[in-house]
Every structure is written in structure tokens, then in C-alpha cells.
Tab-separated table of C-alpha atoms in Angstrom:
chain	number	residue	atom	x	y	z
A	211	MET	CA	-11.547	147.683	54.189
A	212	GLN	CA	-10.254	146.027	51.161
A	213	ALA	CA	-9.611	141.735	50.707
A	214	PRO	CA	-8.299	139.820	48.461
A	215	PRO	CA	-10.811	138.118	46.028
A	216	GLN	CA	-12.670	134.636	46.739
A	217	HIS	CA	-11.335	131.647	45.691
A	218	HIS	CA	-14.105	129.568	44.199
A	219	PRO	CA	-13.341	126.179	43.283
A	220	SER	CA	-14.420	125.469	39.046
A	221	PRO	CA	-16.973	122.989	38.831
A	222	ALA	CA	-16.148	122.389	35.150
A	223	HIS	CA	-13.077	120.579	36.421
A	224	ASP	CA	-14.208	118.360	39.092
A	225	MET	CA	-17.627	117.155	36.485
A	226	ASN	CA	-14.037	115.885	33.344
A	227	ILE	CA	-12.909	114.450	36.712
A	228	LEU	CA	-16.489	112.972	37.227
A	229	LEU	CA	-16.861	112.233	33.937
A	230	GLY	CA	-12.984	109.917	33.362
A	231	ILE	CA	-14.891	108.343	36.412
A	232	ILE	CA	-17.716	107.105	35.587
A	233	HIS	CA	-15.369	106.345	31.912
A	234	GLN	CA	-13.290	104.147	33.396
A	235	MET	CA	-17.027	102.317	35.316
A	236	ILE	CA	-17.651	101.212	31.336
A	237	THR	CA	-14.440	100.238	30.995
A	238	THR	CA	-14.338	98.151	34.031
A	239	GLY	CA	-17.866	97.022	33.374
A	240	ARG	CA	-17.874	95.675	30.043
A	241	GLN	CA	-14.189	93.311	30.834
A	242	ALA	CA	-15.654	92.279	34.177
A	243	SER	CA	-19.086	91.235	33.036
A	244	ARG	CA	-19.633	88.787	29.248
A	245	CYS	CA	-23.454	89.799	29.145
A	246	ARG	CA	-24.084	92.481	26.399
A	247	LEU	CA	-26.895	93.028	28.131
A	248	CYS	CA	-25.579	94.364	31.240
A	249	CYS	CA	-22.633	96.450	29.351
A	250	ARG	CA	-26.061	98.604	28.000
A	251	TRP	CA	-27.644	98.346	31.711
A	252	GLN	CA	-23.559	99.079	33.108
A	253	LEU	CA	-23.851	102.500	29.762
A	254	ILE	CA	-27.316	103.633	30.741
A	255	LEU	CA	-26.961	104.233	34.311
A	256	ALA	CA	-23.499	105.579	33.542
A	257	LEU	CA	-24.834	107.942	31.863
A	258	ALA	CA	-28.033	108.894	33.731
A	259	ALA	CA	-25.887	109.235	37.136
A	260	ALA	CA	-23.327	111.514	33.995
A	261	LEU	CA	-26.508	113.872	33.883
A	262	LEU	CA	-27.352	114.518	36.822
A	263	ILE	CA	-23.745	115.445	37.272
A	264	SER	CA	-24.303	117.912	35.291
A	265	SER	CA	-27.426	119.617	36.226
A	266	LYS	CA	-25.829	119.928	40.245
A	267	PHE	CA	-22.801	120.825	38.795
A	268	THR	CA	-24.645	123.817	36.848
A	269	CYS	CA	-25.975	124.812	40.408
A	270	VAL	CA	-23.276	125.058	42.325
A	271	SER	CA	-21.768	127.372	39.163
A	272	SER	CA	-24.620	129.619	39.267
A	273	LEU	CA	-24.402	130.072	42.815
A	274	SER	CA	-20.428	129.368	43.499
A	275	THR	CA	-19.333	132.353	40.287
A	276	PRO	CA	-17.577	135.323	41.907
A	277	PRO	CA	-19.786	138.461	40.981
A	278	SER	CA	-18.593	141.114	38.565
A	279	SER	CA	-17.572	143.319	39.599
A	280	SER	CA	-20.787	146.164	39.470
A	281	SER	CA	-22.298	143.130	41.648
A	282	SER	CA	-19.657	142.690	44.400
A	283	SER	CA	-20.604	145.602	46.502
A	284	THR	CA	-24.361	143.988	47.329
A	285	ASP	CA	-24.074	140.732	47.065
A	286	GLY	CA	-20.609	140.667	49.661
A	287	SER	CA	-19.461	137.482	47.580
A	288	THR	CA	-15.902	139.336	47.437
A	289	ILE	CA	-15.549	140.964	50.961
A	290	MET	CA	-18.001	138.722	53.662
A	291	PRO	CA	-16.648	135.425	54.232
A	292	MET	CA	-20.706	133.717	55.231
A	293	LEU	CA	-23.102	134.125	52.811
A	294	ARG	CA	-25.836	137.346	53.552
A	295	PRO	CA	-27.963	136.421	56.638
A	296	SER	CA	-32.259	136.056	55.186
A	297	PRO	CA	-33.692	139.312	55.466
A	298	GLN	CA	-36.434	137.925	58.424
A	299	SER	CA	-33.311	137.075	60.885
A	300	ALA	CA	-32.066	139.293	63.050
A	301	SER	CA	-27.877	138.840	61.624
A	302	HIS	CA	-29.421	140.507	58.791
A	303	ALA	CA	-29.097	143.902	60.135
A	304	LEU	CA	-25.177	142.916	61.454
A	305	TYR	CA	-24.136	141.593	58.702
A	306	SER	CA	-25.524	144.747	55.990
A	307	THR	CA	-23.708	146.944	59.172
A	308	ILE	CA	-20.311	145.377	58.511
A	309	LEU	CA	-20.787	144.495	54.846
A	310	GLN	CA	-21.984	148.578	54.301
A	311	HIS	CA	-18.775	149.407	56.163
A	312	ARG	CA	-16.046	147.879	54.407
A	313	SER	CA	-17.229	148.328	50.875
A	314	SER	CA	-17.727	152.103	51.729
A	315	ALA	CA	-13.716	153.353	50.920
A	316	GLN	CA	-14.490	156.932	53.521
A	317	SER	CA	-14.115	154.585	56.078
A	318	SER	CA	-12.134	155.383	58.706
A	319	SER	CA	-13.185	154.731	61.861
A	320	ALA	CA	-14.254	150.829	62.994
A	321	ILE	CA	-17.800	150.208	64.280
A	322	PRO	CA	-17.788	151.424	67.585
A	323	LEU	CA	-20.372	148.133	69.621
A	324	ALA	CA	-21.582	150.178	72.695
A	325	GLY	CA	-22.084	148.197	75.745
A	326	VAL	CA	-25.910	148.689	76.837
A	327	HIS	CA	-27.438	147.383	80.172
A	328	ASP	CA	-31.178	147.805	80.242
A	329	ALA	CA	-33.662	148.871	77.682
A	330	LEU	CA	-33.502	152.957	78.522
A	331	SER	CA	-29.616	153.072	77.635
A	332	ALA	CA	-30.636	150.730	74.439
A	333	LYS	CA	-33.121	152.919	73.839
A	334	ILE	CA	-31.558	156.075	74.018
A	335	PHE	CA	-27.602	154.562	72.280
A	336	ALA	CA	-30.064	153.947	69.329
A	337	HIS	CA	-31.484	156.811	69.194
A	338	HIS	CA	-28.901	158.328	68.302
A	339	GLY	CA	-27.907	156.734	65.761
A	340	ALA	CA	-25.447	153.835	67.233
A	341	PRO	CA	-25.390	150.798	64.312
A	342	ALA	CA	-25.124	148.124	66.724
A	343	LEU	CA	-25.201	147.043	70.992
A	344	PHE	CA	-23.754	144.820	72.787
A	345	LEU	CA	-25.463	143.612	76.255
A	346	SER	CA	-22.821	142.929	78.858
A	347	GLY	CA	-23.204	140.969	80.947
A	348	PHE	CA	-21.270	142.912	83.367
A	349	GLY	CA	-23.730	145.233	82.836
A	350	VAL	CA	-27.012	143.631	83.562
A	351	SER	CA	-25.798	142.167	86.792
A	352	ALA	CA	-24.449	145.682	87.824
A	353	SER	CA	-27.697	147.849	86.131
A	354	LEU	CA	-30.425	144.070	87.600
A	355	LEU	CA	-29.222	143.223	90.671
A	356	GLY	CA	-26.442	145.442	92.174
A	357	ILE	CA	-23.725	142.314	91.897
A	358	PRO	CA	-20.569	141.760	90.436
A	359	ASP	CA	-19.926	140.052	86.687
A	360	ALA	CA	-18.725	136.629	88.293
A	361	GLY	CA	-21.233	133.737	86.971
A	362	MET	CA	-23.784	134.835	89.377
A	363	THR	CA	-26.769	136.502	86.872
A	364	ASN	CA	-28.293	133.396	84.288
A	365	LEU	CA	-30.336	132.490	80.964
A	366	VAL	CA	-33.305	133.481	82.621
A	367	GLU	CA	-32.525	137.491	82.993
A	368	MET	CA	-30.181	137.194	80.166
A	369	GLU	CA	-33.203	136.005	77.691
A	370	MET	CA	-35.412	139.169	80.147
A	371	MET	CA	-33.096	141.975	79.433
A	372	THR	CA	-32.808	141.206	75.819
A	373	ARG	CA	-35.998	140.942	75.200
A	374	ASN	CA	-36.648	143.672	76.564
A	375	VAL	CA	-33.560	146.067	74.749
A	376	TYR	CA	-35.134	144.395	71.498
A	377	SER	CA	-38.507	145.439	71.793
A	378	ALA	CA	-37.321	149.254	73.102
A	379	VAL	CA	-34.473	150.022	70.350
A	380	ARG	CA	-37.509	148.404	67.388
A	381	GLY	CA	-40.124	150.425	68.716
A	382	LEU	CA	-38.395	153.398	67.721
A	383	SER	CA	-40.324	154.830	64.717
A	384	SER	CA	-38.740	158.485	62.935
A	385	SER	CA	-39.993	160.328	65.844
A	386	THR	CA	-37.920	159.407	68.206
A	387	THR	CA	-34.315	158.860	66.127
A	388	THR	CA	-32.145	161.454	65.274
A	389	ASN	CA	-33.501	160.834	61.559
A	390	GLN	CA	-36.854	163.748	61.546
A	391	ASP	CA	-37.000	162.812	57.519
A	392	ALA	CA	-39.679	160.257	58.154
A	393	SER	CA	-39.446	158.824	54.520
A	394	SER	CA	-36.811	157.246	55.820
A	395	PRO	CA	-36.514	156.318	59.197
A	396	SER	CA	-33.322	155.270	60.618
A	397	PRO	CA	-33.257	150.787	61.583
A	398	PRO	CA	-33.128	149.199	64.416
A	399	PRO	CA	-29.179	148.814	65.400
A	400	PRO	CA	-28.392	145.244	65.557
A	401	LEU	CA	-27.917	143.905	69.408
A	402	ILE	CA	-25.253	141.145	69.661
A	403	VAL	CA	-26.044	139.026	73.196
A	404	ASP	CA	-23.693	138.560	75.809
A	405	GLY	CA	-24.213	134.267	76.138
A	406	ASP	CA	-21.020	134.252	79.106
A	407	THR	CA	-20.021	130.286	78.908
A	408	GLY	CA	-23.370	129.046	77.641
A	409	TYR	CA	-24.159	128.520	81.237
A	410	GLY	CA	-23.523	124.706	81.592
A	411	GLY	CA	-23.302	121.534	79.156
A	412	ALA	CA	-24.230	120.606	75.714
A	413	SER	CA	-27.653	121.126	77.090
A	414	ASN	CA	-27.339	124.032	78.665
A	415	MET	CA	-25.869	125.497	75.156
A	416	LEU	CA	-28.754	124.742	73.205
A	417	ARG	CA	-31.015	126.219	76.019
A	418	THR	CA	-29.286	129.165	75.046
A	419	ILE	CA	-28.145	130.080	71.962
A	420	SER	CA	-31.962	129.000	70.454
A	421	THR	CA	-33.617	131.242	74.248
A	422	LEU	CA	-31.510	134.682	72.611
A	423	SER	CA	-32.246	134.078	69.401
A	424	ARG	CA	-35.922	133.500	70.246
A	425	ALA	CA	-35.505	136.854	71.695
A	426	GLY	CA	-34.093	138.884	69.040
A	427	ALA	CA	-30.089	138.307	68.794
A	428	ALA	CA	-28.247	139.347	66.363
A	429	ALA	CA	-25.063	137.533	67.463
A	430	ILE	CA	-24.275	136.205	70.776
A	431	SER	CA	-20.805	135.162	72.974
A	432	ILE	CA	-20.270	132.590	73.723
A	433	GLU	CA	-16.286	132.437	75.461
A	434	ASP	CA	-13.864	129.748	76.938
A	435	GLN	CA	-13.858	130.519	81.038
A	436	ILE	CA	-14.885	127.841	83.626
A	437	PHE	CA	-18.107	127.972	85.048
A	438	PRO	CA	-18.858	129.831	86.604
A	439	LYS	CA	-17.125	132.339	84.591
A	440	LYS	CA	-15.716	136.201	86.327
A	441	CYS	CA	-14.961	139.364	85.237
A	442	THR	CA	-11.161	139.562	82.583
A	443	ILE	CA	-9.939	142.298	83.394
A	444	ALA	CA	-10.643	141.212	86.930
A	445	ALA	CA	-9.477	138.181	86.928
A	446	GLY	CA	-6.663	139.410	85.796
A	447	SER	CA	-3.736	136.324	86.063
A	448	LYS	CA	-6.129	134.320	88.550
A	449	ILE	CA	-8.409	133.893	85.055
A	450	GLN	CA	-9.601	129.611	84.689
A	451	ILE	CA	-9.529	128.520	81.467
A	452	VAL	CA	-10.879	125.368	80.389
A	453	ASN	CA	-7.984	123.016	77.722
A	454	ARG	CA	-8.530	123.980	73.944
A	455	GLU	CA	-10.150	120.735	73.071
A	456	GLU	CA	-12.293	121.628	75.780
A	457	ALA	CA	-12.791	125.360	74.252
A	458	VAL	CA	-13.447	124.093	71.068
A	459	GLU	CA	-16.172	121.716	71.597
A	460	ARG	CA	-18.835	124.790	73.540
A	461	VAL	CA	-17.494	126.725	70.300
A	462	ARG	CA	-18.993	124.222	68.185
A	463	GLY	CA	-21.610	123.459	70.032
A	464	ALA	CA	-22.644	126.497	69.483
A	465	ILE	CA	-22.952	126.352	66.510
A	466	GLY	CA	-24.773	123.216	66.600
A	467	ALA	CA	-27.192	124.637	68.650
A	468	ARG	CA	-27.635	127.554	66.043
A	469	ASP	CA	-27.937	125.418	63.159
A	470	LEU	CA	-30.748	123.015	64.568
A	471	TYR	CA	-32.569	125.798	66.122
A	472	TYR	CA	-32.549	128.274	62.385
A	473	GLU	CA	-35.038	127.492	60.148
A	474	GLN	CA	-34.353	128.101	56.468
A	475	PRO	CA	-37.001	131.019	56.031
A	476	GLN	CA	-39.017	129.857	52.874
A	477	GLN	CA	-37.432	133.527	49.572
A	478	GLN	CA	-40.766	133.301	47.052
A	479	HIS	CA	-39.967	133.967	43.461
A	480	SER	CA	-36.382	132.785	43.750
A	481	ASN	CA	-33.776	130.277	44.493
A	482	GLU	CA	-31.331	132.285	46.278
A	483	LEU	CA	-29.301	130.181	49.169
A	484	CYS	CA	-29.309	132.343	52.283
A	485	GLY	CA	-27.008	132.205	55.694
A	486	LYS	CA	-27.812	130.913	59.473
A	487	GLY	CA	-29.901	132.955	61.279
A	488	THR	CA	-27.924	134.343	64.883
A	489	TRP	CA	-24.673	134.649	64.194
A	490	ILE	CA	-21.643	132.984	67.221
A	491	VAL	CA	-19.299	135.735	68.451
A	492	ALA	CA	-15.941	133.043	69.167
A	493	ARG	CA	-14.337	134.900	72.881
A	494	THR	CA	-11.271	132.938	74.566
A	495	ASP	CA	-10.060	134.575	77.377
A	496	CYS	CA	-7.146	132.572	77.857
A	497	ARG	CA	-4.117	135.832	77.177
A	498	MET	CA	-3.806	135.916	81.149
A	499	ALA	CA	-3.364	132.558	82.314
A	500	TYR	CA	-1.720	130.455	78.447
A	501	GLY	CA	-0.614	133.385	76.352
A	502	PHE	CA	-0.757	134.727	72.882
A	503	ASP	CA	0.469	131.365	71.793
A	504	GLU	CA	-2.639	129.917	72.471
A	505	VAL	CA	-4.599	133.237	72.166
A	506	ILE	CA	-3.707	132.032	68.044
A	507	GLU	CA	-4.270	128.090	68.130
A	508	ARG	CA	-7.766	128.764	69.429
A	509	CYS	CA	-8.901	131.790	67.163
A	510	LEU	CA	-7.185	129.649	64.733
A	511	ARG	CA	-9.147	126.971	65.331
A	512	PHE	CA	-12.639	128.662	65.938
A	513	GLU	CA	-12.405	130.481	62.463
A	514	GLU	CA	-12.478	126.855	60.746
A	515	LEU	CA	-15.345	126.213	62.540
A	516	GLY	CA	-16.465	128.810	60.888
A	517	ALA	CA	-17.378	131.322	63.726
A	518	GLU	CA	-18.943	134.052	62.069
A	519	ILE	CA	-17.203	136.776	64.407
A	520	ILE	CA	-13.353	136.068	66.147
A	521	TYR	CA	-12.989	137.905	69.487
A	522	ALA	CA	-9.891	137.083	71.746
A	523	GLU	CA	-10.616	139.550	74.770
A	524	ASN	CA	-7.087	141.446	77.395
A	525	LEU	CA	-4.249	141.342	75.140
A	526	GLN	CA	-1.659	142.665	76.391
A	527	SER	CA	-0.063	145.018	73.115
A	528	VAL	CA	-0.644	146.499	69.626
A	529	GLU	CA	1.520	143.644	68.324
A	530	GLU	CA	-0.840	141.072	69.897
A	531	TYR	CA	-3.725	142.243	68.149
A	532	GLN	CA	-1.680	142.766	65.357
A	533	GLN	CA	-0.520	139.285	65.143
A	534	LEU	CA	-4.045	138.083	65.873
A	535	ARG	CA	-5.575	139.722	62.718
A	536	ASP	CA	-3.120	138.965	60.516
A	537	ARG	CA	-2.417	134.718	61.023
A	538	LEU	CA	-6.747	135.167	60.511
A	539	ASP	CA	-7.726	135.113	57.026
A	540	SER	CA	-8.188	138.628	56.358
A	541	ARG	CA	-12.453	138.152	55.675
A	542	THR	CA	-13.067	137.203	58.618
A	543	VAL	CA	-15.390	139.753	61.563
A	544	THR	CA	-12.693	140.732	63.955
A	545	MET	CA	-14.065	142.652	67.325
A	546	ILE	CA	-11.577	144.757	70.305
A	547	ALA	CA	-12.798	144.718	73.428
A	548	GLN	CA	-11.189	148.080	75.477
A	549	VAL	CA	-12.304	149.093	78.572
A	550	GLN	CA	-11.247	153.122	79.275
A	551	GLU	CA	-10.198	152.638	82.877
A	552	SER	CA	-10.911	156.397	84.524
A	553	LEU	CA	-11.343	160.529	82.892
A	554	ASN	CA	-7.416	160.206	82.977
A	555	VAL	CA	-5.970	157.990	81.133
A	556	ASP	CA	-1.956	158.229	79.709
A	557	ASN	CA	-1.831	155.228	77.698
A	558	VAL	CA	-4.568	156.532	74.612
A	559	GLY	CA	-3.126	155.512	71.066
A	560	THR	CA	-0.809	153.030	69.490
A	561	GLY	CA	2.461	155.604	71.015
A	562	ALA	CA	2.059	154.489	75.032
A	563	GLY	CA	5.167	152.569	75.050
A	564	LYS	CA	5.024	149.524	76.697
A	565	LYS	CA	1.285	150.097	78.564
A	566	LYS	CA	-1.318	148.694	77.707
A	567	PRO	CA	-2.768	151.038	75.036
A	568	LEU	CA	-6.160	152.300	74.828
A	569	LEU	CA	-6.907	152.288	71.123
A	570	THR	CA	-9.364	155.157	69.730
A	571	LEU	CA	-11.449	154.137	66.384
A	572	GLN	CA	-10.102	154.951	63.936
A	573	GLU	CA	-6.511	152.585	65.208
A	574	ILE	CA	-8.270	149.676	65.866
A	575	ALA	CA	-9.442	149.986	61.972
A	576	GLU	CA	-5.870	150.692	60.642
A	577	LEU	CA	-5.347	147.060	62.453
A	578	GLY	CA	-7.874	145.562	60.130
A	579	PHE	CA	-10.577	144.944	63.182
A	580	ASP	CA	-14.302	145.922	62.057
A	581	LEU	CA	-15.501	146.197	65.894
A	582	ALA	CA	-14.539	148.441	69.056
A	583	LEU	CA	-16.218	147.481	72.064
A	584	PHE	CA	-16.674	148.915	74.608
A	585	GLY	CA	-18.294	147.195	77.065
A	586	VAL	CA	-18.560	149.169	80.542
A	587	THR	CA	-18.628	152.851	79.381
A	588	PRO	CA	-21.953	153.657	80.032
A	589	LEU	CA	-21.992	151.368	83.053
A	590	GLN	CA	-19.182	154.092	84.206
A	591	CYS	CA	-20.663	157.116	83.024
A	592	VAL	CA	-24.363	156.273	84.352
A	593	VAL	CA	-22.523	154.926	87.528
A	594	GLY	CA	-20.116	158.671	87.789
A	595	ALA	CA	-23.987	160.800	87.769
A	596	LEU	CA	-25.759	158.893	89.996
A	597	ASP	CA	-22.630	158.835	92.295
A	598	ALA	CA	-22.180	162.556	92.049
A	599	THR	CA	-25.392	163.616	92.140
A	600	ALA	CA	-26.770	161.362	94.782
A	601	LYS	CA	-23.611	163.293	96.204
A	602	GLN	CA	-24.760	166.891	96.195
A	603	PHE	CA	-29.157	166.126	96.732
A	604	LEU	CA	-27.664	164.306	99.734
A	605	GLY	CA	-25.840	167.540	100.203
A	606	ARG	CA	-22.824	165.841	101.274
A	607	SER	CA	-18.779	167.572	99.840
A	608	THR	CA	-16.956	165.101	96.999
A	609	ASP	CA	-13.711	165.274	99.941
A	610	ASP	CA	-15.204	164.013	102.846
A	611	ASP	CA	-18.768	163.052	102.872
A	612	ASP	CA	-19.925	165.711	105.628
A	613	HIS	CA	-23.186	166.487	105.601
A	614	GLN	CA	-22.767	170.168	104.249
A	615	GLY	CA	-26.974	171.130	104.132
A	616	THR	CA	-29.184	170.098	101.253
A	617	THR	CA	-32.086	172.002	99.099
A	618	GLY	CA	-32.526	168.952	97.131
A	619	ILE	CA	-32.425	171.294	93.979
A	620	ILE	CA	-30.256	169.742	91.326
A	621	SER	CA	-27.199	172.117	90.037
A	622	PRO	CA	-24.130	171.776	87.570
A	623	PRO	CA	-21.856	170.248	87.153
A	624	ILE	CA	-24.187	167.661	87.029
A	625	ALA	CA	-25.503	166.938	83.859
A	626	MET	CA	-29.032	166.690	84.430
A	627	ALA	CA	-31.531	166.093	81.300
A	628	ASP	CA	-34.512	168.803	81.222
A	629	PHE	CA	-38.309	166.087	82.887
A	630	SER	CA	-39.237	167.126	78.260
A	631	ASP	CA	-36.076	165.181	76.865
A	632	VAL	CA	-36.545	162.065	79.504
A	633	LYS	CA	-40.943	161.783	78.649
A	634	ARG	CA	-39.297	162.385	74.693
A	635	VAL	CA	-36.945	158.846	75.163
A	636	VAL	CA	-38.875	156.596	76.992
A	637	GLY	CA	-41.973	157.824	74.605
A	638	PHE	CA	-44.667	159.786	75.217
A	639	ASP	CA	-45.027	161.577	72.884
A	640	GLU	CA	-46.131	158.630	71.244
A	641	LEU	CA	-47.863	157.911	73.467
A	642	GLU	CA	-49.260	160.348	72.972
A	643	ARG	CA	-50.253	161.081	70.087
A	644	PHE	CA	-50.960	157.343	69.201
A	645	GLU	CA	-54.503	158.374	71.928
A	646	SER	CA	-55.266	161.606	69.960
A	647	GLU	CA	-55.850	158.765	67.599
A	648	PHE	CA	-57.123	156.338	68.679
A	649	PRO	CA	-59.130	157.772	72.195
A	650	CYS	CA	-60.241	154.718	73.511
A	651	ASN	CA	-61.564	153.786	77.277
């Protein structure tokens, strides 16, 4: 994606204005005062102020001067709207992933974002090189508690799952990734966490952002449903949404909580400014309740507040996605979320007529969006596989569920991993190597 050059303010222009103001102060002081000593003191103070301002603007100029063409691809100032996060920040990997994707001339598809629901699903996707992961509130509700995504999970449960997922993907070494070159192990994918509505008021928002940030979230999504929320796709036109000002205040509170929590790491031997810590994903679910025009207005306000990622849920056509992308700053990071409702789909692609389309990664990129979230696809596949396995294992027909007799042996077409693969995925190979090297009792 090509972004227009960033227009930086001119420190020299502002310096001339300030020096003109100082000159006016000196002239006025001379006219108003009959005391030569007072005039001298005013002149001294004015010159001191000029020196202070000059040094300040010299620093600002060095920070705001657009980079040369040789460095713009590495520092991202002309491609990304925010400063590069500190390497110690979880959002650094997310920033780097998006920057690299935007900078690559070969990028013809959006970044695939799988909705994982536990540590095992996250570990499998990370093993196969997922560039980023999304911890789905729908998935956690289903996998952890077996209940609908209807506001019944809480922050404690999301924090626990965030820690588990973060620990699992960070624990991957070069031996457990698809890249077998031990000299260049694949870095763990950044984790975006579903923060729902923030779980309440201002105090809840503060705790949500700080807690999930400490648990390893690179970004946290905050939405504008009335608490307790419900899955947007399931709720449809019955979805309940807060008014625009409340939605804006909710995102502003999330950003404020992030800024309050985050402390700039000490950068030794460097004067480089770094961006904030955990990113905020500002999400609106208002399409079915208030219409597309309200989606635009809310997203523009979220962008103005400084949310790092803008995300509008459940838009109804390609044209709506395109209009939203066109209204936002071209450098703003954006995300599209989709649900593939079944394997038998007839609306894949942009040529599906009036029916709500299911866009491919390539089509999402052509619309100008960065991230393509399929939030429940892994969960759907797990449910489908377990359901088919249960029917075969228990000897039930797929047609009438009558008992057909069973041997307890699973056979095709069920997709079952070899036990050796299961051992490898959960880390037995690493454990055995450790035990052989450190045979402590």
C-alpha cells in the first residue's frame, strides 16, 4: 500500500513567528518604560527566551524532518501514522509486521488474522508462521466455558487466557517453528486481544487495559455496544449500541488508561522517541443499529483521538468498506472482520451481487485494509472436527443419529493428527532435550 508523504510543520517558520513576537515585546517595553535598567532587563530576558526556544526547535526539527528515501522504509515515518514502539513493548512486533507488509512491493494480500481461542490453537497457528493472532472473546466463551458470547465472560478469564496464549507462543523455539534454521528462529506473532466494552465504567476500563497489557496484549479492541454485549453477527438488527459521545469517551478512556499505564523504557545512548505501549483498536458495531453514515462519523472520531487501529464490524457491502477506507487517513491501520458461515458459500469475492460478500485476502488488500480477521474460523473447524469424531467414535449415523455400533477406532474421512504430532505441538521434544541435558531429580 502506497501512502502519501507526511507533511511536517516547519520549525523555521514557527521560529520566525516567535522571534517577531519577542521583538514586539522589546519594542513595547521600551515605549512603556522610562527606566533604562528595566529596558535592559527586558532585553536580557527576551534574548534568553529566544535561545531557549531556538534550542527547543532545533530538537523538534531533528525529530520532525522527513527521512530520506534511503531510511523511510526502515523508520516508517512516511508509511505509519505513529512512532515506532519500543522493542520492549508487545506492540513493537505488530508495528513491524504491518510496516514490513506495507513496505513490501510484493504484498498483494492483507495480513491474515486468525481468531484463536486457547493456548493450543494459538501455538498451532504460530507454528505455521501466523504473522499475528487475535484472541477472540467468542472463542474464549465457547472453549473455556461452553457458553455464548453474550457478556458472560469476565476480565479475569480473558486475562488468564491472554497469559496462557502469550506464554505458549513466546515459548516456541526454532525447533518448533516451520523455519528449521536455528540461527534465525521465527519471532512469536503479536497478539491482539478482544477487550469487549472494557467491562464497565472508567475504573473497569483502567483495569482492563492495564491488566491485558501486562498479560502480553500487543493491542486491545474496545467496542461501542451497551454492556453486557453480544456477538454482533448473532445480534443482527437487535444489537444495542451506546450513543456516539459515549462511544468516543470509551475509546478516549482506553487510550488514557494505556497512556497512564505505559512508562517509556529507558533508551540507553539514544535520544529516539518511541511510541506508546499497547495499541488500542477502536471498534464500532453500530452499522445495523444506526446505519452506515454513523459508522463513518464514529470511525473518524476514533481516528482523531489517536486509536492505532480502526475497525468497523458487520458492514454490508464492498462499497461500504471502500467508502470507509477512503474517508480515513491513508496511513491509518484498518481491519476487516468476516465470518465464513459454512463451507458451502456462494458469495465469495466482490462479484456476488447484492449479497453481503465474503472477501478474500487479496480483495481486502485491494480495498486498502491491512488486517483480515477471521475471528471464529479456527473454532468452527474445531467444532466440526470434534462433532464428526464424536459421531464416529460413538457409532452414530450422521443422518439420523441412530446407534450403528462402534469399534472405538477413528478412520477417514476424520482428520486425526498422529500422536507424535500432538506430542511435538505441545512441546514434548523440547522437554525431553531439556531433561537429557539437566537430569535433575
